[in-house]
C-alpha atoms as one frame of an Amber mdcrd trajectory, in Angstrom:
protein
   4.412   9.834 -19.424   3.016   8.807 -22.753  -0.620  10.363 -23.329  -2.020
   6.896 -23.952  -0.842   5.769 -20.538  -2.195   8.859 -19.019  -5.606   8.179
 -20.520  -5.544   4.800 -19.151  -4.689   5.879 -15.698  -7.452   8.489 -15.476
  -9.828   6.103 -16.886  -8.717   3.308 -14.376  -9.049   5.872 -11.494 -12.505
   7.077 -12.519 -13.720   3.220 -12.813 -11.888   2.638  -9.256 -13.751   5.601
  -8.004 -17.173   4.515  -9.112 -16.706   0.913  -7.600 -15.542   2.216  -4.470
 -18.438   4.756  -4.280 -21.027   1.888  -4.925 -22.619   2.287  -1.385 -23.268
   6.043  -1.900 -24.485   5.232  -5.462 -26.850   2.759  -4.222 -28.270   4.646
  -0.969 -31.246   7.048  -1.934 -29.853  10.746  -1.899 -26.520   9.957  -0.385
 -24.274  10.751  -3.568 -25.727  14.134  -3.654 -24.918  14.605   0.088 -21.251
  13.829  -0.686 -20.985  17.227  -2.438 -22.591  19.096   0.249 -20.206  17.702
   2.914 -16.614  18.986   2.281 -14.985  16.365   4.822 -16.618  13.529   2.935
 -15.678  14.855  -0.476 -12.217  15.341   0.744 -12.152  11.700   1.974 -12.911
  10.624  -1.619 -10.232  12.701  -3.023  -7.816  11.155  -0.717  -8.785   7.693
  -2.184  -8.681   9.218  -5.853  -5.262  10.395  -5.117  -3.951   7.288  -3.662
  -5.409   5.403  -6.956  -3.933   7.891  -9.204  -0.591   8.054  -7.490   0.036
   4.494  -7.476  -1.151   4.049 -10.953   1.278   6.773 -12.357   4.245   5.341
 -10.237   3.925   1.667 -11.711   6.301   0.852 -14.359   5.001   0.891 -17.822
   6.449  -2.467 -18.681   6.997  -4.558 -15.512   9.333  -7.415 -15.866   7.891
 -10.893 -16.460   7.172 -13.072 -13.377   9.347 -16.197 -12.979   7.783 -19.660
 -12.003   8.518 -18.733  -8.177   5.117 -17.422  -7.055   4.034 -17.752  -3.512
   0.393 -17.157  -2.487  -0.878 -15.988  -5.987  -4.308 -15.292  -4.560  -2.949
 -13.016  -1.792  -2.920  -9.895  -3.733  -6.631 -10.273  -5.024  -7.683 -11.172
  -1.393  -6.065  -8.176  -0.080  -7.553  -5.679  -2.800 -10.941  -7.123  -1.989
 -10.384  -6.731   1.577  -9.392  -3.041   1.038 -12.467  -2.472  -0.941 -14.600
  -4.048   1.601 -12.943  -1.819   4.253 -13.785   1.512   2.221 -17.344   0.183
   1.724 -17.812  -0.423   5.297 -16.453   2.989   6.242 -19.030   4.443   3.890
 -21.940   2.555   5.252 -20.872   3.363   8.842 -20.953   7.057   7.870 -24.327
   6.697   5.988 -25.824   5.150   9.227 -24.020   7.825  11.544 -21.716  10.368
  10.383 -19.035  11.286  13.118 -16.174  12.830  11.120 -14.782  16.028  12.539
 -12.252  18.637  11.202  -9.748  17.107  13.817 -10.279  13.539  13.002 -10.179
  14.057   9.291  -7.071  16.119   9.553  -5.185  13.390  11.608  -6.694  10.606
   9.188  -5.552  12.583   6.118  -1.964  12.878   7.468  -1.683   9.051   8.045
  -3.288   8.400   4.595  -1.075  10.855   2.845   2.139   9.306   4.594   0.766
   5.741   3.615   0.383   6.879  -0.169   3.840   8.690   0.061   5.384   5.261
   1.276   3.689   3.137  -1.211   4.572   5.398  -4.181   8.357   5.787  -3.084
   8.476   1.927  -2.704   7.233   1.407  -6.247   9.435   4.042  -7.583  12.545
   2.584  -5.597  11.820  -0.938  -7.157  11.152   0.448 -10.503  10.526  -2.567
 -13.232  11.071  -5.092 -10.491   7.617  -4.023  -8.883   5.341  -6.863  -8.861
   1.861  -6.981  -7.204   2.374 -10.787  -6.744   4.967 -12.298  -4.477   7.396
 -13.407  -7.158  10.787 -13.379  -8.682  11.860 -12.328 -12.079  14.642 -13.375
 -14.208  17.660 -11.609 -13.107  15.836 -10.403 -10.103  18.217  -8.469  -7.566
  17.819  -7.581  -3.745  17.034  -3.846  -3.560  18.454  -2.474  -0.273  18.999
   1.057  -1.126  16.684   4.341  -0.791  13.652   3.567   1.277  14.536  -0.188
   1.434  17.703   0.847   3.344  15.328   1.778   6.173  12.526  -0.755   6.071
  12.260  -4.253   4.324   8.402  -3.682   3.572   7.782  -0.069   3.092   4.703
  -0.609   0.844   2.920  -2.830   3.577   3.525  -0.208   6.137   2.002   2.467
   3.557  -0.996   0.281   3.101  -1.722   0.010   6.754  -1.314   3.688   7.238
  -3.516   4.434   4.630  -6.211   2.205   5.995  -5.800   3.590   9.592  -5.897
   7.096   8.046  -9.002   6.481   6.031 -10.936   5.053   9.293  -9.560   7.815
  11.535 -10.406  10.473   9.102 -14.524   9.305   9.162 -14.019   8.283  12.878
 -15.155   4.679  11.828 -14.685   1.977  14.447 -15.747  -0.528  11.947 -13.134
   0.434   9.509 -10.533   0.658  12.610 -11.716  -2.966  13.558 -11.379  -4.306
  10.133  -7.959  -2.804   9.605  -6.612  -4.461  12.982  -8.623  -7.890  12.168
  -8.188  -8.134   8.345  -5.685  -5.762   6.763  -2.822  -6.352   9.397  -3.073
 -10.254   9.184  -3.141  -9.831   5.369   0.150  -7.676   5.399   1.829 -10.191
   7.803   1.017 -12.933   5.482   2.498 -11.308   2.704   5.664 -10.206   4.774
   6.165 -13.722   5.689   5.724 -15.244   2.211   8.336 -12.481   0.916  10.754
 -13.237   3.507  10.569 -17.085   2.669  11.002 -16.277  -0.992  13.939 -13.891
  -0.712  15.673 -16.022   2.062  15.701 -19.097  -0.286  16.966 -16.960  -3.258
  19.525 -15.079  -1.441  20.395 -16.985   1.834  23.443 -15.187   2.816  22.338
 -11.518   1.868  18.910 -11.490   2.820  19.847 -12.910   6.231  22.403 -10.075
   6.748  19.818  -7.529   5.026  17.023  -8.854   7.692  19.329  -8.627  10.749
  20.206  -5.188   9.965  16.733  -3.875   8.533  13.398  -3.877  10.429  10.349
  -5.216   8.479   7.839  -2.230   9.233   9.111   0.184  11.951  12.555   1.945
  11.282  15.016   2.201  13.838  15.360   5.773  14.871  19.209   5.488  15.086
  19.448   4.397  11.394  17.861   7.855  10.587  20.250   9.477  12.590  23.222
   7.714  11.286  21.895   7.893   7.554  24.141   4.563   7.038  23.286   1.105
   6.073  26.401  -1.141   5.289  24.185  -3.279   2.881  22.971  -0.067   1.075
  24.890  -0.558  -1.941  24.511  -4.469  -2.198  22.500  -5.724  -4.880  20.272
  -8.771  -4.792  15.881  -8.821  -5.008  12.503  -7.580  -3.438
C-alpha cells in the first residue's frame, strides 16, 4: 500500500472514531470513563477495526460509475442509520451500563464475522466495488469466491456487525434499531441490486439467483464446495 493512502486511511479512521464518539465526548466525564472500562474500550476498538479494515480493503481507484444507478441516496441513509445506531448504543450505555464479559464475547464474535464478510466481499469485487447501487462500463457478474455462496455477503456482514455491537453492550435499543431500521435498509438494497442485475444479465442472473441464496448460505453447498456458476463472469 502506498504511504499516502495509509496516512489518509488512518486520518479517516481517526475522524470517524471522533464522530462516532460524540455522545461520550459531550457527556461530562464519560470519555475518561471509557479508558477505565476495558469492555467499553474494546467495543470502540471493534468499531475502529471495522473502519480501518474496510478502508484498507477498498480499491485505490474504483471504476467510474455508469448512468445506471438505483436509489442514489440509500448508501447515505444507511451510513447515517449506522451512525445513529452506534450513538444510541452509547447513550443507552451512559444511562445504564449492562455489558458483561459473556455478552461482549458473543457480540465481538458476531462483529468480527461481520467485518470479515464485508472485507472479503470488497476484496472479491476488487475495482468493481461501488458503495452505490450502480453498474460500471464493462461490468461483469462476480459469482466466484464468497459470491459462490451468497449473493449479498456484505449486507449479511453489516447486519452481523450491528447485532454484534448491540449484543456486546447488551443494548436493547441497539437491537431494536437493528431490527427496525438496519434490516429494512439492507433488504431495500438487496431488492434494488437484484432488479439492476436482473435487467443487465437476465439469463445469467436468473440462474445465479436460483442457485445461490441472498443472505444465508445453504449448508449442502459448503459440503459440496461446488457451484456450477462459479466460473461464469457477468456483474455485482
